[in-house]
CSV table of C-alpha atoms and ligand atoms in Angstrom, one decimal:
chain,number,residue,atom,x,y,z
A,595,UNK,CA,83.9,126.6,96.4
A,596,UNK,CA,84.2,125.9,99.8
A,597,UNK,CA,86.3,123.4,102.0
A,598,UNK,CA,86.4,121.9,104.7
A,599,UNK,CA,89.8,120.7,106.0
A,600,UNK,CA,90.5,118.7,109.0
A,601,UNK,CA,93.6,118.8,111.4
A,602,UNK,CA,94.9,122.0,109.0
A,603,UNK,CA,96.7,123.3,112.6
A,604,UNK,CA,99.1,120.3,111.9
A,605,UNK,CA,102.0,119.8,109.8
A,606,UNK,CA,100.6,118.5,106.7
A,607,UNK,CA,97.3,120.1,107.3
A,608,UNK,CA,98.9,124.0,107.8
A,609,UNK,CA,101.0,123.2,104.8
A,610,UNK,CA,98.4,122.0,102.7
A,611,UNK,CA,96.4,125.3,103.4
A,612,UNK,CA,99.2,127.7,102.7
A,613,UNK,CA,99.5,125.9,99.3
A,614,UNK,CA,96.0,126.0,98.7
A,615,UNK,CA,95.1,130.0,99.5
A,616,UNK,CA,98.3,130.6,97.8
A,617,UNK,CA,97.2,128.7,94.7
A,618,UNK,CA,94.1,130.0,94.6
A,619,UNK,CA,93.5,132.7,96.4
A,620,UNK,CA,90.0,134.3,96.7
A,621,UNK,CA,88.3,131.9,94.4
A,622,UNK,CA,88.2,129.4,97.4
A,623,UNK,CA,87.0,129.9,100.9
A,624,UNK,CA,88.6,127.2,103.4
A,625,UNK,CA,87.0,126.4,106.9
A,626,UNK,CA,89.8,124.5,109.3
A,627,UNK,CA,88.2,122.2,112.0
A,628,UNK,CA,90.8,121.6,114.6
A,629,UNK,CA,91.0,119.8,118.3
A,630,UNK,CA,94.1,121.9,118.8
A,631,UNK,CA,95.7,118.5,120.5
A,632,UNK,CA,99.5,118.8,121.2
A,633,UNK,CA,99.9,118.6,117.6
A,634,UNK,CA,97.9,121.1,116.6
A,635,UNK,CA,99.9,124.7,116.1
A,636,UNK,CA,97.3,127.4,115.0
A,637,UNK,CA,100.4,129.7,115.0
A,638,UNK,CA,101.5,128.1,111.7
A,639,UNK,CA,98.5,129.4,110.1
A,640,UNK,CA,99.1,133.2,111.6
A,641,UNK,CA,100.0,134.6,108.6
A,642,UNK,CA,96.0,133.7,106.8
A,643,UNK,CA,94.4,134.2,110.0
A,644,UNK,CA,93.3,137.8,108.9
A,645,UNK,CA,91.8,136.6,105.6
A,646,UNK,CA,87.9,136.9,105.0
A,647,UNK,CA,88.3,133.6,102.9
A,648,UNK,CA,89.6,131.8,105.9
A,649,UNK,CA,87.9,130.8,108.9
A,650,UNK,CA,88.9,128.4,112.3
A,651,UNK,CA,86.4,126.6,114.2
A,652,UNK,CA,87.9,124.8,117.1
A,653,UNK,CA,86.1,121.6,117.8
A,654,UNK,CA,86.7,117.5,118.0
A,655,UNK,CA,85.7,115.5,115.0
A,656,UNK,CA,84.4,113.2,116.9
A,657,UNK,CA,81.8,115.7,118.5
A,658,UNK,CA,78.7,114.6,116.2
A,659,UNK,CA,77.1,117.8,116.9
A,660,UNK,CA,79.3,120.4,116.5
A,661,UNK,CA,80.5,118.5,113.2
A,662,UNK,CA,76.6,118.3,112.0
A,663,UNK,CA,75.9,122.4,113.0
A,664,UNK,CA,79.5,123.2,110.5
A,665,UNK,CA,78.4,121.7,107.9
A,666,UNK,CA,74.4,122.9,108.5
A,667,UNK,CA,75.8,126.4,109.0
A,668,UNK,CA,78.5,126.7,105.7
A,669,UNK,CA,77.8,125.1,102.1
A,670,UNK,CA,80.6,122.8,102.3
A,671,UNK,CA,81.5,121.7,98.5
A,672,UNK,CA,85.0,119.4,99.3
A,673,UNK,CA,86.1,118.1,102.3
A,674,UNK,CA,90.0,116.6,102.9
A,675,UNK,CA,90.3,115.0,106.1
A,676,UNK,CA,93.7,115.3,107.5
A,677,UNK,CA,92.7,115.1,111.4
A,678,UNK,CA,94.3,112.4,113.1
A,679,UNK,CA,96.5,111.0,115.6
A,680,UNK,CA,99.4,110.2,113.8
A,681,UNK,CA,102.6,109.0,115.8
A,682,UNK,CA,103.5,106.0,115.7
A,683,UNK,CA,105.5,105.7,119.0
A,684,UNK,CA,102.8,107.2,121.1
A,685,UNK,CA,100.1,104.6,119.4
A,686,UNK,CA,102.4,101.9,120.9
A,687,UNK,CA,101.6,103.6,124.3
A,688,UNK,CA,98.2,104.8,124.5
A,689,UNK,CA,96.2,103.4,121.6
A,690,UNK,CA,92.8,104.1,122.2
A,691,UNK,CA,92.5,107.9,121.4
A,692,UNK,CA,94.1,106.3,117.9
A,693,UNK,CA,90.8,104.7,117.8
A,694,UNK,CA,88.9,107.6,119.1
A,695,UNK,CA,90.0,109.7,116.4
A,696,UNK,CA,90.8,107.9,113.7
A,697,UNK,CA,88.3,105.6,113.7
A,698,UNK,CA,85.5,107.2,115.3
A,699,UNK,CA,86.5,111.0,114.3
A,700,UNK,CA,85.9,109.9,110.1
A,701,UNK,CA,83.1,107.8,111.3
A,702,UNK,CA,81.0,111.5,112.4
A,703,UNK,CA,82.8,113.3,109.5
A,704,UNK,CA,81.3,111.0,106.8
A,705,UNK,CA,78.0,110.8,108.4
A,706,UNK,CA,77.7,114.4,108.7
A,707,UNK,CA,79.0,115.2,104.9
A,708,UNK,CA,76.3,112.2,103.9
A,709,UNK,CA,73.0,114.1,105.6
A,710,UNK,CA,74.4,117.3,104.2
A,711,UNK,CA,75.0,116.4,100.3
A,712,UNK,CA,72.4,113.4,100.2
A,713,UNK,CA,69.2,114.2,98.0
A,714,UNK,CA,66.1,112.4,98.8
A,715,UNK,CA,66.7,109.8,96.0
A,716,UNK,CA,69.4,108.9,97.5
A,717,UNK,CA,72.2,110.5,95.3
A,718,UNK,CA,74.4,112.9,95.9
A,719,UNK,CA,74.9,116.6,95.0
A,720,UNK,CA,76.6,117.3,91.9
A,721,UNK,CA,80.3,118.7,92.7
A,722,UNK,CA,80.8,117.3,96.0
A,723,UNK,CA,84.0,115.2,97.2
A,724,UNK,CA,85.5,114.0,100.4
A,725,UNK,CA,89.2,113.5,100.2
A,726,UNK,CA,90.5,111.2,103.0
A,727,UNK,CA,93.6,111.5,103.6
A,728,UNK,CA,95.6,108.5,104.7
A,729,UNK,CA,99.1,106.6,105.0
A,730,UNK,CA,101.2,103.8,103.3
A,731,UNK,CA,101.5,101.9,106.6
A,732,UNK,CA,98.0,100.6,106.0
A,733,UNK,CA,99.8,98.2,103.8
A,734,UNK,CA,102.3,96.9,106.2
A,735,UNK,CA,105.8,96.3,105.6
A,736,UNK,CA,108.1,95.3,102.6
A,737,UNK,CA,111.3,93.2,102.6
A,738,UNK,CA,114.6,95.1,101.2
A,739,UNK,CA,114.2,94.0,97.8
A,740,UNK,CA,114.8,97.3,96.0
A,741,UNK,CA,111.7,96.0,93.5
A,742,UNK,CA,109.3,95.7,95.6
A,743,UNK,CA,106.1,98.8,96.2
A,744,UNK,CA,103.0,99.6,97.6
A,745,UNK,CA,100.5,99.7,95.1
A,746,UNK,CA,96.8,100.6,95.4
A,747,UNK,CA,96.1,97.1,95.2
A,748,UNK,CA,98.3,95.6,97.7
A,749,UNK,CA,96.3,94.1,100.7
A,750,UNK,CA,96.3,96.0,104.2
A,751,UNK,CA,98.3,94.6,106.8
A,752,UNK,CA,98.7,97.1,109.4
A,753,UNK,CA,100.9,96.0,112.4
A,754,UNK,CA,100.9,99.3,115.2
A,755,UNK,CA,97.7,100.4,116.3
A,756,UNK,CA,98.4,103.9,114.3
A,757,UNK,CA,98.4,102.3,111.1
A,758,UNK,CA,95.6,100.1,112.5
A,759,UNK,CA,93.6,102.5,113.2
A,760,UNK,CA,94.3,104.8,109.6
A,761,UNK,CA,93.5,101.3,108.2
A,762,UNK,CA,90.0,101.0,109.7
A,763,UNK,CA,88.8,104.3,108.7
A,764,UNK,CA,90.3,103.9,105.0
A,765,UNK,CA,88.0,100.9,105.2
A,766,UNK,CA,85.0,103.0,106.2
A,767,UNK,CA,85.5,105.5,103.5
A,768,UNK,CA,85.3,102.5,101.0
A,769,UNK,CA,82.0,101.2,102.7
A,770,UNK,CA,80.6,104.3,102.2
A,771,UNK,CA,81.7,104.7,99.0
A,772,UNK,CA,80.4,101.0,98.2
A,773,UNK,CA,77.4,101.4,100.2
A,774,UNK,CA,76.0,104.3,99.4
A,775,UNK,CA,78.0,105.8,96.1
A,776,UNK,CA,79.1,108.4,98.2
A,777,UNK,CA,81.7,110.7,96.5
A,778,UNK,CA,85.4,110.4,98.0
A,779,UNK,CA,88.8,109.6,97.0
A,780,UNK,CA,91.4,108.3,99.9
A,781,UNK,CA,94.9,109.2,99.4
A,782,UNK,CA,97.7,106.6,100.8
A,783,UNK,CA,101.1,108.4,101.0
A,784,UNK,CA,104.5,108.0,102.6
A,785,UNK,CA,106.5,109.9,104.8
A,786,UNK,CA,106.4,113.8,104.4
A,787,UNK,CA,108.7,116.1,105.7
A,788,UNK,CA,109.6,120.1,105.6
A,789,UNK,CA,108.2,123.0,107.1
A,790,UNK,CA,106.0,123.3,110.9
A,791,UNK,CA,106.7,119.6,111.1
A,792,UNK,CA,106.0,118.8,114.8
A,793,UNK,CA,109.8,117.6,116.2
A,794,UNK,CA,108.6,114.1,117.5
A,795,UNK,CA,109.1,112.8,114.1
A,796,UNK,CA,112.3,111.9,113.1
A,797,UNK,CA,113.7,114.5,110.8
A,798,UNK,CA,112.8,117.8,112.8
A,799,UNK,CA,114.3,115.8,116.2
A,800,UNK,CA,117.0,114.9,114.7
A,801,UNK,CA,117.7,118.9,113.8
A,802,UNK,CA,116.4,120.2,116.9
A,803,UNK,CA,118.4,117.8,119.2
A,804,UNK,CA,121.4,118.5,117.0
A,805,UNK,CA,121.0,122.4,117.2
A,806,UNK,CA,120.7,121.9,121.6
A,807,UNK,CA,123.8,119.3,121.2
A,808,UNK,CA,121.4,116.4,122.3
A,809,UNK,CA,122.0,112.9,121.3
A,810,UNK,CA,120.1,111.8,118.9
A,811,UNK,CA,118.3,107.9,119.4
A,812,UNK,CA,118.4,105.8,116.1
A,813,UNK,CA,116.1,103.0,116.8
A,814,UNK,CA,117.6,99.3,116.0
A,815,UNK,CA,120.1,99.0,113.9
A,816,UNK,CA,119.2,102.4,112.0
A,817,UNK,CA,118.2,100.8,108.8
A,818,UNK,CA,114.7,100.9,108.5
A,819,UNK,CA,113.9,102.8,105.3
A,820,UNK,CA,111.2,105.3,104.6
A,821,UNK,CA,110.3,106.9,101.2
A,822,UNK,CA,110.0,110.2,102.2
A,823,UNK,CA,107.8,112.7,100.2
A,824,UNK,CA,108.6,116.7,100.6
A,825,UNK,CA,105.1,118.0,101.9
A,826,UNK,CA,104.4,120.6,99.2
A,827,UNK,CA,104.5,118.1,96.6
A,828,UNK,CA,102.0,116.3,98.6
A,829,UNK,CA,99.8,119.2,99.2
A,830,UNK,CA,99.9,119.5,95.6
A,831,UNK,CA,99.3,115.4,95.3
A,832,UNK,CA,95.7,115.5,97.0
A,833,UNK,CA,95.0,119.1,95.3
A,834,UNK,CA,95.4,117.0,92.2
A,835,UNK,CA,93.6,114.1,93.3
A,836,UNK,CA,90.5,116.3,94.3
A,837,UNK,CA,90.8,118.3,91.0
A,838,UNK,CA,91.1,114.9,88.0
A,839,UNK,CA,91.0,111.8,90.5
A,840,UNK,CA,88.1,109.4,89.6
A,841,UNK,CA,85.4,109.4,92.6
A,842,UNK,CA,86.0,106.4,94.6
A,843,UNK,CA,89.5,105.3,93.7
A,844,UNK,CA,92.3,105.4,96.1
A,845,UNK,CA,95.8,107.2,94.8
A,846,UNK,CA,99.2,106.4,96.7
A,847,UNK,CA,101.6,109.5,96.6
A,848,UNK,CA,105.2,108.6,96.5
A,849,UNK,CA,108.2,110.4,96.5
A,850,UNK,CA,110.6,107.6,94.9
A,851,UNK,CA,113.0,109.3,98.0
A,852,UNK,CA,114.1,105.9,100.1
A,853,UNK,CA,116.5,106.5,102.2
A,854,UNK,CA,117.7,104.6,105.7
A,855,UNK,CA,117.2,106.5,108.9
A,856,UNK,CA,120.9,106.1,109.5
A,857,UNK,CA,121.4,108.0,105.9
A,858,UNK,CA,119.2,110.7,106.7
A,859,UNK,CA,120.4,111.5,110.3
A,860,UNK,CA,124.3,111.1,108.8
A,861,UNK,CA,123.0,113.8,105.9
A,862,UNK,CA,121.2,116.5,108.2
A,863,UNK,CA,124.6,116.1,110.8
A,864,UNK,CA,126.4,117.0,107.3
A,865,UNK,CA,124.1,119.5,106.2
A,866,UNK,CA,124.1,121.4,109.5
A,867,UNK,CA,127.6,121.8,109.8
A,868,UNK,CA,127.7,123.1,106.3
A,869,UNK,CA,124.9,125.6,107.0
A,870,UNK,CA,126.5,126.5,110.0
A,871,UNK,CA,129.5,129.6,110.3
A,872,UNK,CA,132.6,128.5,112.1
A,873,UNK,CA,131.9,130.9,114.3
A,874,UNK,CA,128.7,129.5,115.9
A,875,UNK,CA,129.1,127.7,119.4
A,876,UNK,CA,126.4,124.9,118.3
A,877,UNK,CA,128.8,123.6,115.2
A,878,UNK,CA,131.3,121.9,117.2
A,879,UNK,CA,128.8,119.7,119.0
A,880,UNK,CA,127.3,118.4,115.6
A,881,UNK,CA,129.3,115.5,114.9
A,882,UNK,CA,128.2,112.0,114.3
A,883,UNK,CA,129.0,111.4,118.1
A,884,UNK,CA,125.6,112.5,118.9
A,885,UNK,CA,124.3,109.3,117.2
A,886,UNK,CA,122.9,106.8,119.8
A,887,UNK,CA,121.2,103.5,119.0
A,888,UNK,CA,118.5,102.5,121.5
A,889,UNK,CA,116.1,99.7,121.7
A,890,UNK,CA,114.3,98.8,118.5
A,891,UNK,CA,110.7,100.3,117.9
A,892,UNK,CA,108.2,97.3,118.9
A,893,UNK,CA,106.9,95.9,115.5
A,894,UNK,CA,108.7,98.6,113.9
A,895,UNK,CA,108.0,98.2,109.7
A,896,UNK,CA,111.5,97.4,108.6
A,897,UNK,CA,110.4,98.8,105.0
A,898,UNK,CA,108.2,101.5,102.9
A,899,UNK,CA,108.0,102.2,99.5
A,900,UNK,CA,105.4,103.7,97.3
A,901,UNK,CA,104.8,103.6,93.2
A,902,UNK,CA,103.1,106.6,92.6
A,903,UNK,CA,102.5,105.3,89.2
A,904,UNK,CA,98.4,105.5,89.0
A,905,UNK,CA,98.4,109.4,90.4
A,906,UNK,CA,101.1,110.2,87.6
A,907,UNK,CA,99.4,108.4,84.7
A,908,UNK,CA,96.0,109.1,86.1
A,909,UNK,CA,96.7,113.0,87.1
A,910,UNK,CA,99.8,114.2,85.7
A,911,UNK,CA,101.4,114.1,89.8
A,912,UNK,CA,105.2,113.1,89.9
A,913,UNK,CA,107.1,114.5,92.9
A,914,UNK,CA,109.3,117.7,92.0
A,915,UNK,CA,111.6,118.0,95.3
A,916,UNK,CA,114.2,115.1,95.3
A,917,UNK,CA,114.9,114.1,98.8
A,918,UNK,CA,118.8,116.0,98.4
A,919,UNK,CA,117.1,119.4,97.8
A,920,UNK,CA,114.0,118.9,100.2
A,921,UNK,CA,116.1,117.8,102.7
A,922,UNK,CA,117.9,121.3,102.2
A,923,UNK,CA,115.0,123.5,102.3
A,924,UNK,CA,113.8,121.8,105.2
A,925,UNK,CA,116.9,122.2,107.3
A,926,UNK,CA,117.4,125.7,106.1
A,927,UNK,CA,113.7,126.6,107.1
A,928,UNK,CA,113.9,125.1,110.8
A,929,UNK,CA,117.3,127.3,110.9
A,930,UNK,CA,115.5,130.2,109.8
A,931,UNK,CA,113.0,129.8,112.4
A,932,UNK,CA,114.5,128.9,116.0
A,933,UNK,CA,111.4,131.1,117.5
A,934,UNK,CA,109.1,128.3,116.1
A,935,UNK,CA,110.8,125.5,117.3
A,936,UNK,CA,111.6,127.0,120.6
A,937,UNK,CA,107.5,127.7,121.4
A,938,UNK,CA,106.8,124.2,120.1
A,939,UNK,CA,109.5,122.7,122.3
A,940,UNK,CA,108.4,125.2,125.7
A,941,UNK,CA,104.7,124.7,124.9
A,942,UNK,CA,104.1,128.2,124.2
A,943,UNK,CA,102.4,127.2,121.1
A,944,UNK,CA,99.3,126.2,123.1
A,945,UNK,CA,98.4,129.5,124.3
A,946,UNK,CA,98.2,131.1,120.9
A,947,UNK,CA,94.5,130.1,120.3
A,948,UNK,CA,93.8,131.7,124.1
A,949,UNK,CA,95.6,134.7,123.3
A,950,UNK,CA,94.3,135.4,119.4
A,951,UNK,CA,90.4,134.4,120.5
A,952,UNK,CA,89.9,135.1,123.7
A,953,UNK,CA,88.6,131.3,125.0
B,878,NAD,P1,99.5,116.3,113.2
B,878,NAD,O1,99.8,114.9,114.0
B,878,NAD,O2,101.0,117.3,112.5
B,878,NAD,O3,98.5,116.7,112.7
B,878,NAD,C1,96.8,116.3,113.1
B,878,NAD,C2,96.5,117.4,113.5
B,878,NAD,O4,95.0,116.6,113.7
B,878,NAD,C3,96.5,118.3,114.6
B,878,NAD,O5,96.6,119.4,114.3
B,878,NAD,C4,95.3,118.1,115.8
B,878,NAD,O6,95.4,119.6,116.5
B,878,NAD,C5,94.4,117.6,114.7
B,878,NAD,N1,93.5,116.8,115.6
B,878,NAD,C6,93.8,115.8,116.2
B,878,NAD,N2,92.7,115.3,116.5
B,878,NAD,C7,91.5,115.6,116.1
B,878,NAD,C8,90.3,115.4,116.7
B,878,NAD,N3,89.8,114.8,117.5
B,878,NAD,N4,89.6,116.5,116.1
B,878,NAD,C9,89.6,117.3,115.1
B,878,NAD,N5,91.4,117.6,115.5
B,878,NAD,C10,92.2,117.0,115.8
B,878,NAD,O7,99.8,114.9,111.4
B,878,NAD,P2,100.0,115.4,110.1
B,878,NAD,O8,101.5,114.7,110.0
B,878,NAD,O9,99.7,116.3,109.4
B,878,NAD,O10,99.1,113.9,109.4
B,878,NAD,C11,97.9,114.9,108.8
B,878,NAD,C12,97.3,113.5,108.2
B,878,NAD,O11,98.3,112.7,107.3
B,878,NAD,C13,96.9,112.2,109.3
B,878,NAD,O12,95.8,111.9,108.8
B,878,NAD,C14,97.9,111.4,108.8
B,878,NAD,O13,97.6,110.0,109.3
B,878,NAD,C15,98.3,111.2,107.7
B,878,NAD,N6,99.8,111.2,107.0
B,878,NAD,C16,100.9,111.5,107.6
B,878,NAD,C17,102.1,111.3,107.1
B,878,NAD,C18,102.8,112.1,107.9
B,878,NAD,O14,104.5,111.1,107.3
B,878,NAD,N7,103.0,112.9,108.9
B,878,NAD,C19,102.1,110.1,106.2
B,878,NAD,C20,100.6,109.8,105.7
B,878,NAD,C21,99.8,110.1,106.1
B,879,TYD,P1,108.8,108.6,112.3
B,879,TYD,O1,109.2,110.0,111.9
B,879,TYD,O2,107.9,108.6,113.6
B,879,TYD,O3,107.6,108.0,111.3
B,879,TYD,P2,107.1,106.9,110.9
B,879,TYD,O4,107.5,105.6,112.1
B,879,TYD,O5,105.4,107.0,110.8
B,879,TYD,O6,107.2,106.3,109.7
B,879,TYD,O7,110.0,108.0,112.2
B,879,TYD,C1,110.5,107.4,110.9
B,879,TYD,C2,111.6,106.4,111.2
B,879,TYD,O8,112.9,106.8,112.0
B,879,TYD,C3,110.7,105.1,111.6
B,879,TYD,O9,111.8,104.1,111.1
B,879,TYD,C4,111.5,105.6,113.1
B,879,TYD,C5,112.6,106.6,113.2
B,879,TYD,N1,112.9,106.5,114.4
B,879,TYD,C6,114.1,106.6,115.4
B,879,TYD,O10,114.7,105.7,114.7
B,879,TYD,N2,114.2,107.6,115.9
B,879,TYD,C7,113.5,108.9,116.4
B,879,TYD,O11,113.7,109.0,117.4
B,879,TYD,C8,111.8,109.0,115.9
B,879,TYD,C9,111.0,109.3,116.1
B,879,TYD,C10,112.1,107.9,114.5
């Protein structure tokens, strides 16, 4: 079984590749296609680099010729599409690259998969599937009423250029399913956290700033709510949708872990103080005095919360890692991998590809 994983050098993609190779070993083959933008870090995957059943291809998913060539040179059975521009703040200052990668890139991939998988009569070869990884941000923002959730049939109402571009990509996948019976699923998940997350996102940014005695920027009143999902639970959910999800269906994946941003910031400070020994000089600086309220993000969505009832009922998926445990696992990982953070923040990780592949 050959998987084409796009964006596998990013945060969720690299966790997914680790999960899959650990679970299925030599029974699967993974081709990781990634452009290696600032968010792509091949060092995340250095432990699988030498495996016979793993191959890395540096390519832009917008490059139709290159993408088509991959489908022509490999018998791809399954596509898991993570590649995207993923950071809301960047989408506010530079929206066009989001439209290009997230919308055009998805269209290019769909077209290449369709061309490779379609029979002469317009049906599709047995066993092929395209899984499009998307976000709950396409549904817009919820009120603070704790009884409201995003469901699979919640109307789309994206607010940021990021979520609008992801909503557009979802619509393209839906159009391929409706028009061509193209074999696909869409998953919409909540905020992920865990190892290998780029420190522009809230949790690794707070950990990194604390360890460096830097101020922690909290947007607005700090009471925006996100529904946090441990990245390995997400990887398992994607695999379960691939195996058990009904074709043409959308599945929401969420952790039932709603937290206000400020609660998370305070929890990270408390946990870091608990983990670090008194002799560690950094500990004295890690206090709530680092918290700095800054201007709010433009169009800042107030609350996200997902109902994962459908994936639970149909595929048997449930989150296994509650936030109280997942945040400790994550903080431990960043404390135990200081060189990873050092190479990401210094930019050195971007030399890894040329050193490994000599290009
Ligand atoms: P990420 O930013 O960490 O990684 C994105 C990866 O895509 C990088 O390796 C990057 O090099 C690659 N990429 C970007 N543009 C490319 C292009 N044009 N061609 C080929 N590769 C390209 O993102 P992530 O957090 O791992 O998110 C993965 C997917 O999950 C995205 O589609 C995102 O929208 C979705 N998602 C993420 C979250 C989250 O909390 N991180 C939540 C919901 C959905
Ligand atoms: P982020 O990790 O960027 O994910 P998303 O915007 O996709 O939900 O942000 C999570 C929340 O944290 C969001 O409400 C914005 C807030 N935030 C801050 O308050 N300060 C920061 O420095 C960052 C990056 C985010």
